[in-house]
Short mmCIF file of C-alpha atoms in Angstrom, two decimals:
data_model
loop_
_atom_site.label_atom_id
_atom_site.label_comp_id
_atom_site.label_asym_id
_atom_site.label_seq_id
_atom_site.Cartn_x
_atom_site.Cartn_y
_atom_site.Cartn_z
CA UNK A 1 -29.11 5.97 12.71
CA UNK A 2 -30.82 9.08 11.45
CA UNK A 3 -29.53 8.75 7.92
CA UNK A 4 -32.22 8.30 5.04
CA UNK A 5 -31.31 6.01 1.89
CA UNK A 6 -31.62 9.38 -0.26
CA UNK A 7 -29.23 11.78 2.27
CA UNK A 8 -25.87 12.37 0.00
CA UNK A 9 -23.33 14.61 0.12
CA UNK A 10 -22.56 17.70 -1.74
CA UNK A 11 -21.03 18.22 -4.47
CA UNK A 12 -18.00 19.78 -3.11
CA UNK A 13 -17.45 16.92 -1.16
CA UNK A 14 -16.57 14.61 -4.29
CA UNK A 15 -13.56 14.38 -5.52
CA UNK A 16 -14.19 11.75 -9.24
CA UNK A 17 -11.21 9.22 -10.07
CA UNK A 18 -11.50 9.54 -13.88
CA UNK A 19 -10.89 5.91 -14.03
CA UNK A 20 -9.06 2.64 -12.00
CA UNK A 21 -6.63 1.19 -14.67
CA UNK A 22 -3.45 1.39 -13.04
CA UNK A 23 -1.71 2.29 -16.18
CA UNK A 24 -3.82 5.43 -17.21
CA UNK A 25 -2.19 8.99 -16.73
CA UNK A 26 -2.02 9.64 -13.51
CA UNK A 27 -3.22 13.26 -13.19
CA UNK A 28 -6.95 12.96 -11.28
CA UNK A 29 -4.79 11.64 -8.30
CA UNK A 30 -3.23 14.94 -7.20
CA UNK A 31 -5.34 15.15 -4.70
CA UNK A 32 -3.12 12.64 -2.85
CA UNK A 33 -0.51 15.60 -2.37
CA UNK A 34 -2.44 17.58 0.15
CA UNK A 35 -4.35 14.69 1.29
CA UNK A 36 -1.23 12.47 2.62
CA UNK A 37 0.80 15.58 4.50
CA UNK A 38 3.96 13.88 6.05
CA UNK A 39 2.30 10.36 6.75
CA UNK A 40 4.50 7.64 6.78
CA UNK A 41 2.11 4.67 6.47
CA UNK A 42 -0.76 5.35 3.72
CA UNK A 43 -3.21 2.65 4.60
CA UNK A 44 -6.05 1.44 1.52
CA UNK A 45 -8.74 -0.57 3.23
CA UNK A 46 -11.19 -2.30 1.12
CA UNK A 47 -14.83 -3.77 2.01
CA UNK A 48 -14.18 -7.26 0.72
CA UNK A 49 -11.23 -9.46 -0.51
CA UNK A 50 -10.27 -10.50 -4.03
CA UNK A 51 -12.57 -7.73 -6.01
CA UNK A 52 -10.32 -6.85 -9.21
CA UNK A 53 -11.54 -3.01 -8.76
CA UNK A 54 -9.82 -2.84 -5.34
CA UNK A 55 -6.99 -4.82 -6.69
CA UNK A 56 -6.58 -2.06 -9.52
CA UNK A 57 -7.29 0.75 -6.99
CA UNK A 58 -4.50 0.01 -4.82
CA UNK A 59 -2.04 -0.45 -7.92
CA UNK A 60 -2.67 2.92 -8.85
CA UNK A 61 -2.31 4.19 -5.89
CA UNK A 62 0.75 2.74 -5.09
CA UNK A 63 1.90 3.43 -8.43
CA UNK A 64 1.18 7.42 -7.81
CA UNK A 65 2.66 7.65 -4.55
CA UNK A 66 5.95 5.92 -5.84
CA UNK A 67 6.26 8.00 -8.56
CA UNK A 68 5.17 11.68 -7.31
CA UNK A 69 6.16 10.89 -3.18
CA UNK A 70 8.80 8.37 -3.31
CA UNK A 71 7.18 5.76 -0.86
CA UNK A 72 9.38 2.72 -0.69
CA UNK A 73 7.27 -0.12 0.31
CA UNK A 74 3.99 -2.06 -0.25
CA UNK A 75 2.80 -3.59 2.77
CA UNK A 76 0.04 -5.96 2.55
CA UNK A 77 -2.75 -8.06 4.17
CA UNK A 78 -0.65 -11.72 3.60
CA UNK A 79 1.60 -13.85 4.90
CA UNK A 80 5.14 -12.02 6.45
CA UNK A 81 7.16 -15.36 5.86
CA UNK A 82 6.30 -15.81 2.51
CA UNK A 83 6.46 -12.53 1.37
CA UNK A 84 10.00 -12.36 1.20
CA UNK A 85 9.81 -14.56 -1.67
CA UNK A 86 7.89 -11.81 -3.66
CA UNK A 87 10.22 -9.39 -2.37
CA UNK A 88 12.89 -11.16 -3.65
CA UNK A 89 10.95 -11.30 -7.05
CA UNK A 90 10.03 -7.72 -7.30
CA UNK A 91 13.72 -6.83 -6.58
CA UNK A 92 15.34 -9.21 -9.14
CA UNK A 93 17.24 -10.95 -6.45
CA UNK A 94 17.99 -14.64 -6.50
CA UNK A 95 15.40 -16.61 -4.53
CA UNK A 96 16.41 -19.71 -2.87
CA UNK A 97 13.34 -20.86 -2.01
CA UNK A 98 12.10 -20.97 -5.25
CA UNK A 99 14.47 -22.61 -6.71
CA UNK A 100 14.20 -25.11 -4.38
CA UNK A 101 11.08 -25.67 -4.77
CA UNK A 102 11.23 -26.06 -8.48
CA UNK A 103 13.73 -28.70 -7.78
CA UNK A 104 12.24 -30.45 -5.01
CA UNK A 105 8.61 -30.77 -7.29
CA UNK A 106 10.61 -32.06 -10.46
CA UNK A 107 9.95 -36.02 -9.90
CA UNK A 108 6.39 -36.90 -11.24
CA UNK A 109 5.47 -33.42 -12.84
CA UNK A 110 4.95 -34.99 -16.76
CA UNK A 111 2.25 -36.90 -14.87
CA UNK A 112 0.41 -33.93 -13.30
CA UNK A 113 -0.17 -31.63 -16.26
CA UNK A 114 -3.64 -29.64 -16.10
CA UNK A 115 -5.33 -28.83 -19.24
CA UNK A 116 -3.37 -26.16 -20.29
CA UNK A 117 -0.59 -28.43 -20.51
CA UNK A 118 1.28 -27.17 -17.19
CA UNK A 119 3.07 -29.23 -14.56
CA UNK A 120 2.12 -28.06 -10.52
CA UNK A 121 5.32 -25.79 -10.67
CA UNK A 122 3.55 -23.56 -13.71
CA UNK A 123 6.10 -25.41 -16.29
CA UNK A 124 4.89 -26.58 -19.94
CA UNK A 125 6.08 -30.02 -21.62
CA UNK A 126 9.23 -27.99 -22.95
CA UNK A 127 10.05 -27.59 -19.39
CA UNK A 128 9.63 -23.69 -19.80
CA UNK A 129 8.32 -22.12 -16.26
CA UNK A 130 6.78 -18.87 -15.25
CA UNK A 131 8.88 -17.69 -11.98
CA UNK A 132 5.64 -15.44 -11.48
CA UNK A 133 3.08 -17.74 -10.98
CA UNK A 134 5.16 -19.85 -8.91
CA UNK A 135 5.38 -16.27 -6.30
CA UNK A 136 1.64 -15.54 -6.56
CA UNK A 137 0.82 -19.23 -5.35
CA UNK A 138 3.49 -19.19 -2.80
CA UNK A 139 4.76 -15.71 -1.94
CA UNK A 140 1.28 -14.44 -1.30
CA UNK A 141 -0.79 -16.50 1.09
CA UNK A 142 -4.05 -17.19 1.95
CA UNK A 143 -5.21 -17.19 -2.02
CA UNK A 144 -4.54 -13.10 -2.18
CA UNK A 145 -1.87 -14.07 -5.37
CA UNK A 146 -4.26 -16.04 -7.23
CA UNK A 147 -5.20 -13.14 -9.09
CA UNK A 148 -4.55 -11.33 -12.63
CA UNK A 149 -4.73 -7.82 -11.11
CA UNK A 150 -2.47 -8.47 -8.19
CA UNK A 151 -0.21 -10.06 -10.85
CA UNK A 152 -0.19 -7.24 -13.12
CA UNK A 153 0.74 -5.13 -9.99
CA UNK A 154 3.90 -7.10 -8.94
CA UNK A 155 4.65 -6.72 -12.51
CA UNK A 156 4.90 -2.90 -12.39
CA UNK A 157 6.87 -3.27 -9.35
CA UNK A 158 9.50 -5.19 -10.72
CA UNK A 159 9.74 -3.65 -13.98
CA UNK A 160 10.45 -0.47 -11.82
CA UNK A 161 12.60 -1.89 -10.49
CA UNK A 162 14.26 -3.01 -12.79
CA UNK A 163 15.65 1.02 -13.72
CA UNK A 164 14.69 2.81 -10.29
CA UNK A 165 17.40 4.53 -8.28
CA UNK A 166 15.33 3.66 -5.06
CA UNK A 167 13.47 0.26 -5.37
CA UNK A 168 10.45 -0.21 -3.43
CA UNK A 169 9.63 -3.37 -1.46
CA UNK A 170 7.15 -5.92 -0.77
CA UNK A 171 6.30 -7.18 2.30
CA UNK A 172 3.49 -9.65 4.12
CA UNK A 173 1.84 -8.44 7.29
CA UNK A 174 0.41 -11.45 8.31
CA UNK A 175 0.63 -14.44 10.70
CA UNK A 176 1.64 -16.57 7.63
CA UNK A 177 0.91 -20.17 6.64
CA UNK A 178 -3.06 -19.36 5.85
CA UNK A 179 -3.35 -18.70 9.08
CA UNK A 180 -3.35 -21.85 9.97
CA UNK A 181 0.25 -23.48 9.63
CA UNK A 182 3.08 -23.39 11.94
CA UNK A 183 4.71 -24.59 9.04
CA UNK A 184 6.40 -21.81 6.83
CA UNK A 185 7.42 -19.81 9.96
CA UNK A 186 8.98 -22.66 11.47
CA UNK A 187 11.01 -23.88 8.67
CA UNK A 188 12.50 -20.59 7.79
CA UNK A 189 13.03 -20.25 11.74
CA UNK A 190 14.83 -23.70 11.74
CA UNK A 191 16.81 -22.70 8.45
CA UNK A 192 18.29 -19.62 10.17
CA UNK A 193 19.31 -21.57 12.88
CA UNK A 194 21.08 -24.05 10.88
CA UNK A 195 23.42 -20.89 10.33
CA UNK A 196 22.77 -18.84 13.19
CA UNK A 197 23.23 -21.95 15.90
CA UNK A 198 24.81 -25.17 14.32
CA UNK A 199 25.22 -26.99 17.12
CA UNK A 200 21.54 -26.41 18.36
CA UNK A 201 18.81 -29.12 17.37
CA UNK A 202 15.07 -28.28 17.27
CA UNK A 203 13.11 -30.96 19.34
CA UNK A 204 11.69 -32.97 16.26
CA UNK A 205 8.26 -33.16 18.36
CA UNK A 206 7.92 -29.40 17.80
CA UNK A 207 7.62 -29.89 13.76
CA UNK A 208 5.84 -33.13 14.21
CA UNK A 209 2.89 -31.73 16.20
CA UNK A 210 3.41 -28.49 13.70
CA UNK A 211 2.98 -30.82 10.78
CA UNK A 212 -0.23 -32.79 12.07
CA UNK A 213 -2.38 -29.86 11.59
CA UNK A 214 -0.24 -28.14 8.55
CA UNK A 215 -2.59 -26.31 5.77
CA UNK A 216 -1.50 -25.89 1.94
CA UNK A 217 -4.23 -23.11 1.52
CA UNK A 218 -7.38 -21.35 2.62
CA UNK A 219 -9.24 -23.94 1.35
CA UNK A 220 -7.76 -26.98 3.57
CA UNK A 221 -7.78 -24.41 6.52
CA UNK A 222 -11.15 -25.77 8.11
CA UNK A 223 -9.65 -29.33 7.94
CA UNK A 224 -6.32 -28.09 9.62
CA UNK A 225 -8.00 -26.40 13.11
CA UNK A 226 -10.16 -29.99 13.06
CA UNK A 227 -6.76 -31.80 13.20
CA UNK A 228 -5.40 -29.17 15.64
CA UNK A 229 -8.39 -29.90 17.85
CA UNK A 230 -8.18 -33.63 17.95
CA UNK A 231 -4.53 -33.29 19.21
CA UNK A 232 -4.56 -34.26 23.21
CA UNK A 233 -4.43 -31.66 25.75
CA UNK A 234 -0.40 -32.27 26.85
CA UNK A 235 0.39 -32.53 23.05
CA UNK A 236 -1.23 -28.64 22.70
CA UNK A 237 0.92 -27.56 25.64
CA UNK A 238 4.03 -29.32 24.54
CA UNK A 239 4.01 -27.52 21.75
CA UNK A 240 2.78 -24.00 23.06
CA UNK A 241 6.17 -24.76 25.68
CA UNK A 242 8.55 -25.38 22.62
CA UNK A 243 7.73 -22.51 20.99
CA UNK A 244 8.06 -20.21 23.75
CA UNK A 245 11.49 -21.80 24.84
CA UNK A 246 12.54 -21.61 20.63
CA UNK A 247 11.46 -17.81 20.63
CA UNK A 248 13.27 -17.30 24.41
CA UNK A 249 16.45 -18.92 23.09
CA UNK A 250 16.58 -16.49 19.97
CA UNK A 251 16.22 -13.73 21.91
CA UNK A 252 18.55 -14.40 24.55
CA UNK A 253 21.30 -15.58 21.76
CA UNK A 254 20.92 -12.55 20.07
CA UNK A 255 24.87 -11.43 20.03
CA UNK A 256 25.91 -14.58 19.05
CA UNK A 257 23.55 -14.90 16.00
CA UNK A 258 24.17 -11.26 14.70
CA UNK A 259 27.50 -11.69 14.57
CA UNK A 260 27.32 -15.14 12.39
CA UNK A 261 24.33 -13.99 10.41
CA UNK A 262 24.10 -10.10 10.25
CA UNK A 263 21.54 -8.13 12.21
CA UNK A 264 18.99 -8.00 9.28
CA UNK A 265 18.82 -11.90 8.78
CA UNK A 266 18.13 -12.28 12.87
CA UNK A 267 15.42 -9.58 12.92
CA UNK A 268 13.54 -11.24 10.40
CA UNK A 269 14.21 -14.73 11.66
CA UNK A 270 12.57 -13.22 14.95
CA UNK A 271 9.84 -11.81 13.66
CA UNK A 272 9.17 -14.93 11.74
CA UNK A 273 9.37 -16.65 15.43
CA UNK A 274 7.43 -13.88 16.87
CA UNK A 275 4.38 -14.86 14.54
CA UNK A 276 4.73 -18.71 14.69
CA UNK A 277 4.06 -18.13 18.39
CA UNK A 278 1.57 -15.41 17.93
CA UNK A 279 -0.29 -17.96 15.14
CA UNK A 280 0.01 -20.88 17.76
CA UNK A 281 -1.85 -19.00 20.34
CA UNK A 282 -4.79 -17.91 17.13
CA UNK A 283 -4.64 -21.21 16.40
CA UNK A 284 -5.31 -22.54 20.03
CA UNK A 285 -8.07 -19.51 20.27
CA UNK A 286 -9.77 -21.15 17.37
CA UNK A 287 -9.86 -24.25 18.01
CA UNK A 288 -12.35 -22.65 21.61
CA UNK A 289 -14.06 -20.55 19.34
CA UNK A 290 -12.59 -17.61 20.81
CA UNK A 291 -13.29 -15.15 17.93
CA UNK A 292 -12.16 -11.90 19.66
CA UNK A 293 -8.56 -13.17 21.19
CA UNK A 294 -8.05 -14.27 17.71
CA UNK A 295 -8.60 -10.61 16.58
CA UNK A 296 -7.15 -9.28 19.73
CA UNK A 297 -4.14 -11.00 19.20
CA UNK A 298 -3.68 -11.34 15.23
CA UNK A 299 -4.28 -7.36 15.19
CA UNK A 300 -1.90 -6.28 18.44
CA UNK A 301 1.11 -8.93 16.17
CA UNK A 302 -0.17 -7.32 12.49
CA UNK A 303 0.79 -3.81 14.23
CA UNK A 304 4.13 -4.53 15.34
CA UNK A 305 4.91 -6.44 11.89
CA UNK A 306 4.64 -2.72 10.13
CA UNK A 307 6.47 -1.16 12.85
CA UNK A 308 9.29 -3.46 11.87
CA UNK A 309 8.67 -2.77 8.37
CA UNK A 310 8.93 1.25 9.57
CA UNK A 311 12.27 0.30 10.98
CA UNK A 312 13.42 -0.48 7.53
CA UNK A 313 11.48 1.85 5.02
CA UNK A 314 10.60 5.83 5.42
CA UNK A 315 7.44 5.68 3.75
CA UNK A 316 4.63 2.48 2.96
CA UNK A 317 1.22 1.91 1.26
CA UNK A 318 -0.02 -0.64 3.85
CA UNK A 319 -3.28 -3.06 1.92
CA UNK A 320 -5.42 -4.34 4.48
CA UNK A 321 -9.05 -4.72 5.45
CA UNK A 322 -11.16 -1.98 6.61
CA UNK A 323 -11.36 -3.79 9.77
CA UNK A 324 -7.60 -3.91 10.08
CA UNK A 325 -6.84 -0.53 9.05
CA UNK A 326 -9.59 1.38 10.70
CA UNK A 327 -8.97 3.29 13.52
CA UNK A 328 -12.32 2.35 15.28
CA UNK A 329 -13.30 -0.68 17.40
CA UNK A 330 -13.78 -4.18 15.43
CA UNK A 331 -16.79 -6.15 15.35
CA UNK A 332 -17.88 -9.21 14.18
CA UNK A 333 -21.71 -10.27 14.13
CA UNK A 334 -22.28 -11.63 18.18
CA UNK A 335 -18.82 -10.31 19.32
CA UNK A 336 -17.79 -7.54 21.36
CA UNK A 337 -15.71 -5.02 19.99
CA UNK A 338 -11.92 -5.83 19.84
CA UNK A 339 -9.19 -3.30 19.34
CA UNK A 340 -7.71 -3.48 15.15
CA UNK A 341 -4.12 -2.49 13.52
CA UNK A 342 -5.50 0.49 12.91
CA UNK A 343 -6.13 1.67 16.64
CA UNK A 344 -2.41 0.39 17.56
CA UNK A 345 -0.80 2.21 14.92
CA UNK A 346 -2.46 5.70 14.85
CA UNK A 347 -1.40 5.44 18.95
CA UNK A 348 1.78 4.66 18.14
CA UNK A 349 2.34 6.90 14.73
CA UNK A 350 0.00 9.44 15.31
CA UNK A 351 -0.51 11.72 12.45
CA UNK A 352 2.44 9.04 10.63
CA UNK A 353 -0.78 7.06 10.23
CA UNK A 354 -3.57 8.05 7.56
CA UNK A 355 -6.32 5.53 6.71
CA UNK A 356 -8.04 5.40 3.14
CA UNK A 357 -11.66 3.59 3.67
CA UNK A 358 -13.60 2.33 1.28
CA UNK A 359 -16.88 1.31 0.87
CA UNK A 360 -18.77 -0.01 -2.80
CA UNK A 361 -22.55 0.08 -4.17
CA UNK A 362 -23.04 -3.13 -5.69
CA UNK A 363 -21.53 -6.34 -7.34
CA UNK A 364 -20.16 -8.98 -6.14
CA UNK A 365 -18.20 -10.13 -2.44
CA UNK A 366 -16.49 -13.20 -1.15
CA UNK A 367 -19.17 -15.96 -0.56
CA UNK A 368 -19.95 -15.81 3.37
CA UNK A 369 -20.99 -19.31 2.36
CA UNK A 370 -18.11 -21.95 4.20
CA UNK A 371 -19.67 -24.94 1.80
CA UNK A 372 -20.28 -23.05 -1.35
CA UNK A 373 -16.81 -21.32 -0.77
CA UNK A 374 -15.52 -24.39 -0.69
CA UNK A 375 -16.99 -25.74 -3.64
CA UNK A 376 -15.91 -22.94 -6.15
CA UNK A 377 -18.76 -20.21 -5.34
CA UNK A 378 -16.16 -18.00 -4.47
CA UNK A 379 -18.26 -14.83 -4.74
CA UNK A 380 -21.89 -14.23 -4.25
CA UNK A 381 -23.84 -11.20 -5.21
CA UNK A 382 -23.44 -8.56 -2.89
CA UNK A 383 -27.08 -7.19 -1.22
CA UNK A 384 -27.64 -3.27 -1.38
CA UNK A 385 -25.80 -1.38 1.03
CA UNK A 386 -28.12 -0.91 4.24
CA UNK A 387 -30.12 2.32 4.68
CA UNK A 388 -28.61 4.78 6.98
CA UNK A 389 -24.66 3.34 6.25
CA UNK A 390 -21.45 4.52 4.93
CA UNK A 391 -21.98 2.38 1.78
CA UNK A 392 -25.41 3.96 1.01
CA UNK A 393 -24.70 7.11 1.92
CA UNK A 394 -21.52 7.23 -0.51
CA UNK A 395 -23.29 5.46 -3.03
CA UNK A 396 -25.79 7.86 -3.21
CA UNK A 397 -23.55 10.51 -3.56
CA UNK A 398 -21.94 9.74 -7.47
CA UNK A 399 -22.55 7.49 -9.68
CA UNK A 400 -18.41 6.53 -10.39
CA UNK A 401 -16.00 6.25 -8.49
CA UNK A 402 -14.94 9.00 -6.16
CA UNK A 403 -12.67 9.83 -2.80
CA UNK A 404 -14.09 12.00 -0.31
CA UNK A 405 -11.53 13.94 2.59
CA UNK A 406 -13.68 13.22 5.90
CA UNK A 407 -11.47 16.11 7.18
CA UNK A 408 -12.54 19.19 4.60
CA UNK A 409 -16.16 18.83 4.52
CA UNK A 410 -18.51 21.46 4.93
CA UNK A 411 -20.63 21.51 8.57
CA UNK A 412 -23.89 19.43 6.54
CA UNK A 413 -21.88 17.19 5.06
CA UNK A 414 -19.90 16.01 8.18
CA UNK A 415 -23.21 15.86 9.70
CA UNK A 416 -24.38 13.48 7.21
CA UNK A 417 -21.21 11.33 7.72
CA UNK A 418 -21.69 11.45 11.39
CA UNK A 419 -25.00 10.08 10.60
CA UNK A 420 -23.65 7.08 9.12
CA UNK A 421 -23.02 4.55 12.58
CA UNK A 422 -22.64 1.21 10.49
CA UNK A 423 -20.51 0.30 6.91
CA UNK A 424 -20.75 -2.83 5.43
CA UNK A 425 -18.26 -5.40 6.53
CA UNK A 426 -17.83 -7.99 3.80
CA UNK A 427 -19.27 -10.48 5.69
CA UNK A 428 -22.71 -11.76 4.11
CA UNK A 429 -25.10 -8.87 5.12
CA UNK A 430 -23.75 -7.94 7.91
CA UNK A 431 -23.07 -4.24 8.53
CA UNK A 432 -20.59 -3.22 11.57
CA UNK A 433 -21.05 -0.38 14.14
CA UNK A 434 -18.14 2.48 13.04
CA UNK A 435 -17.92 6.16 13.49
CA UNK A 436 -16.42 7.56 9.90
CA UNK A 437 -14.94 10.55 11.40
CA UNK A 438 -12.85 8.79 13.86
CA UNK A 439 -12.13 5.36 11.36
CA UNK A 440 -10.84 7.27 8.44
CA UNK A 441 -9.10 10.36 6.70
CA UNK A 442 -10.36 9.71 3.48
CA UNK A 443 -13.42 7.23 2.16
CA UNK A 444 -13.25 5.98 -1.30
CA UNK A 445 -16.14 4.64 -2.84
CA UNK A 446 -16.18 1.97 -6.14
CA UNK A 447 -19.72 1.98 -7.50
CA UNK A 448 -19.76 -1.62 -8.57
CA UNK A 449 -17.01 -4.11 -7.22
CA UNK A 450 -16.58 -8.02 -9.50
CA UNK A 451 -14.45 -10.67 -8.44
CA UNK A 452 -11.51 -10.86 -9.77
CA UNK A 453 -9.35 -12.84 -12.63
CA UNK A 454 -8.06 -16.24 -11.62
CA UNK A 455 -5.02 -16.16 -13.13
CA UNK A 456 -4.44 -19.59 -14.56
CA UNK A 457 -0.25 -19.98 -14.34
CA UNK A 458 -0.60 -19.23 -10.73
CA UNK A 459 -3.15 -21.51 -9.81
CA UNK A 460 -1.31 -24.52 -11.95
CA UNK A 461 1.59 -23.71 -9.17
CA UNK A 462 -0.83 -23.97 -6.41
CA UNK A 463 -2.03 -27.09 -4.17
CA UNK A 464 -4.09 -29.83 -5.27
CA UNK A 465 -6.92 -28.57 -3.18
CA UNK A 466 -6.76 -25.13 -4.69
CA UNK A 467 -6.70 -26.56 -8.29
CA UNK A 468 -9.39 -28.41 -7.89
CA UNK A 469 -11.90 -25.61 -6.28
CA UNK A 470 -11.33 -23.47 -8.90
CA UNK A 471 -12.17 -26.35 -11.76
CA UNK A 472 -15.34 -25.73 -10.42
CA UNK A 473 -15.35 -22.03 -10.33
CA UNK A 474 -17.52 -19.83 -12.90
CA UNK A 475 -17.05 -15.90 -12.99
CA UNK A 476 -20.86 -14.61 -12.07
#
């Protein structure tokens, strides 16, 4: 690194963002219109998870490119199974699963109020529920719905919705179930078979040994790979056979289910089995603490999941991590580098593919700290950004926030990006090799990042473990 903490960039290289409230005029984003060309997948990293200034970024965004570019779909860094649910939400279309779920959850609710005076399914003593909370606990995974900002931003979606001539769509990237649970992939498998193959019975030891390691959330995740691990070695492979034999039988029965089900309802009950398997093999990686074939292989099955989603929308906003969406080597501290989403899809999209970084100054980031995490710390206060990175670099730049096109700079300016070899990964101090110029299209940079808003409905629809880490949760 030859950077200095004072090198910034020129003043023609900023372009401001007036402000991040998704509902403000949205005239200081026509930069977007050059910026995005043709691209079909508009990807929005961000440095950390759950800050409420990249959860109002990203609504704005998509709100912009819905409005002035038509884009049909928001894509994001959470469970693919689930996220129908929300889709379903967002689209005002009848949800069966939630309405089962309010049903099954009925029996004993008057005795599990919280102190607002809300059953586990979100409802009040009147009985009176809040459909929304229920999708942010359960249609989002791995505690990304928790939050007031991403609420307010399925909010806009439905309500345009509710009067667009082209409704846009929601849809999960991810493995699913935390990333730790067969679970929710398997049961929506098994419930498209019950239609797709009647006379075809799952071998109850595959959901057995899927439901002795099953999480409810993040939080229990740690717990689940323990159980996974104490599982004996012909149990493991059992399992790893059933699941390949499931996902061979799908495939091969693929006239026969189309033709009772439609071709839509079998391509997403195969993708669901395509990341059950995919999950079982993280899972298994885990469990060896094989860090990189998790990324390896949770990346290579991310990538395909928005190619399917390509096969189904012209144009997406895809939320991720920067080390998802980058288009650069991934690194975690003592790992080799592994190859992210990003890399598969700007080989297989090409120029389809433009990547939004971002990087922030100060504030607050999830708590790298497994026991104070678990306790309620969820964020901790984020260290400066280190001399001679991205971070520091754009933070010395501007002083609010700003976007900066990697492509147009001027020769001293891309020399001073060049400069920059690490950005700050979100992971305690740690800072990860990347080359800007190759990662990204565009940077943005938020000066100061907080965590965001619980939101309190949601988390009264959420598992007993989540309820009661955020009792003990205090905003820094």
């Amino acid at each position: 690194m030859t950077t200095t903490p004072q090198a910034r960039l020129g003043d023609t290289a900023i372009i401001p963002l007036r402000t991040l409230d998704p509902a403000a005029a949205l005239n200081d984003l026509e930069w977007l219109d050059d910026a995005i060309g043709d691209a079909r997948v508009v990807a929005i990293g961000e440095s950390a998870h759950y800050n409420r200034e990249t959860y109002e970024l990203r609504h704005r965004l998509l709100r912009y490119l819905v409005e002035r570019h038509g884009f049909g779909a928001y894509a994001m860094e959470t469970g693919f199974t689930e996220g129908r649910h929300t889709d379903a939400w967002i689209r005002h279309r009848n949800d069966q699963h939630a309405d089962d779920q309010r049903g099954n959850d009925q029996r004993g609710n008057d005795q599990r109020r919280d102190d607002q005076g809300r059953d586990a399914q979100g409802r009040d003593a009147h009985g009176a529920d809040d459909r929304l909370g229920r999708i942010m606990a359960s249609g989002l995974t791995s505690l990304t719905g928790l939050w007031r900002q991403m609420g307010a931003h399925l909010e806009w979606m439905r309500r345009h919705n509710a009067t667009a001539e082209r409704p846009i769509g929601f849809y999960g990237i991810d493995l699913g179930g935390q990333n730790a649970s067969l679970l929710p992939g398997l049961d929506a498998v098994s419930a498209y078979l019950a239609q797709a193959d009647p006379g075809f019975d799952l071998d109850p030891a595959v959901r057995e040994t899927s439901a002795a390691f099953a999480a409810t959330s993040a939080f229990a995740a740690p717990a689940t790979l323990a159980a996974y691990a104490q599982l004996p070695a012909g149990t493991k492979d059992a399992l790893t056979a059933g699941l390949a034999a499931l996902a061979v039988r799908m495939r091969g029965r693929r006239l026969e289910y189309v033709r009772r089900t439609g071709a839509e309802a079998y391509e997403r009950a195969l993708r669901s089995m395509r990341l059950v398997v995919t999950l079982e093999a993280v899972i298994r990686d885990m469990s060896r603490g094989d860090q990189r074939s998790v990324m390896y292989n949770r990346d290579a099955e991310i990538a395909d999941t928005v190619e399917w989603i390509l096969r189904r929308e012209d144009r997406i906003v895809l939320a991720a991590h920067n080390g998802h969406v980058q288009r650069w080597p991934g690194v975690l501290p003592g790992m080799d580098p592994v190859t992210p989403m990003g890399m598969h899809l700007a080989d297989r999209l090409g120029d389809d593919y433009l990547v939004i970084g971002a990087t922030f100054g100060t504030g607050q980031m999830l708590n790298s700290d497994a026991a104070a995490f678990q306790s309620g710390t969820i964020f901790a206060p984020a260290q400066p950004p280190e001399p001679g990175s991205l971070d520091a670099l754009m933070h010395a730049s501007h002083d609010g926030p700003f976007v900066v096109d990697l492509r147009r700079l001027s020769a001293a300016d891309t020399d001073a990006v060049r400069a920059a070899t690490v950005q700050r990964a979100g992971f305690g101090t740690f800072h990860a090799p990347v080359s800007p110029l190759d990662a990204y299209d565009l940077v943005v940079h938020l000066p100061h990042v907080t965590g965001a808003d619980p939101d309190e409905t949601a988390l009264a629809c959420s598992p007993q473990e989540v309820r009661e880490v955020f009792s003990h949760y205090k905003p820094q």
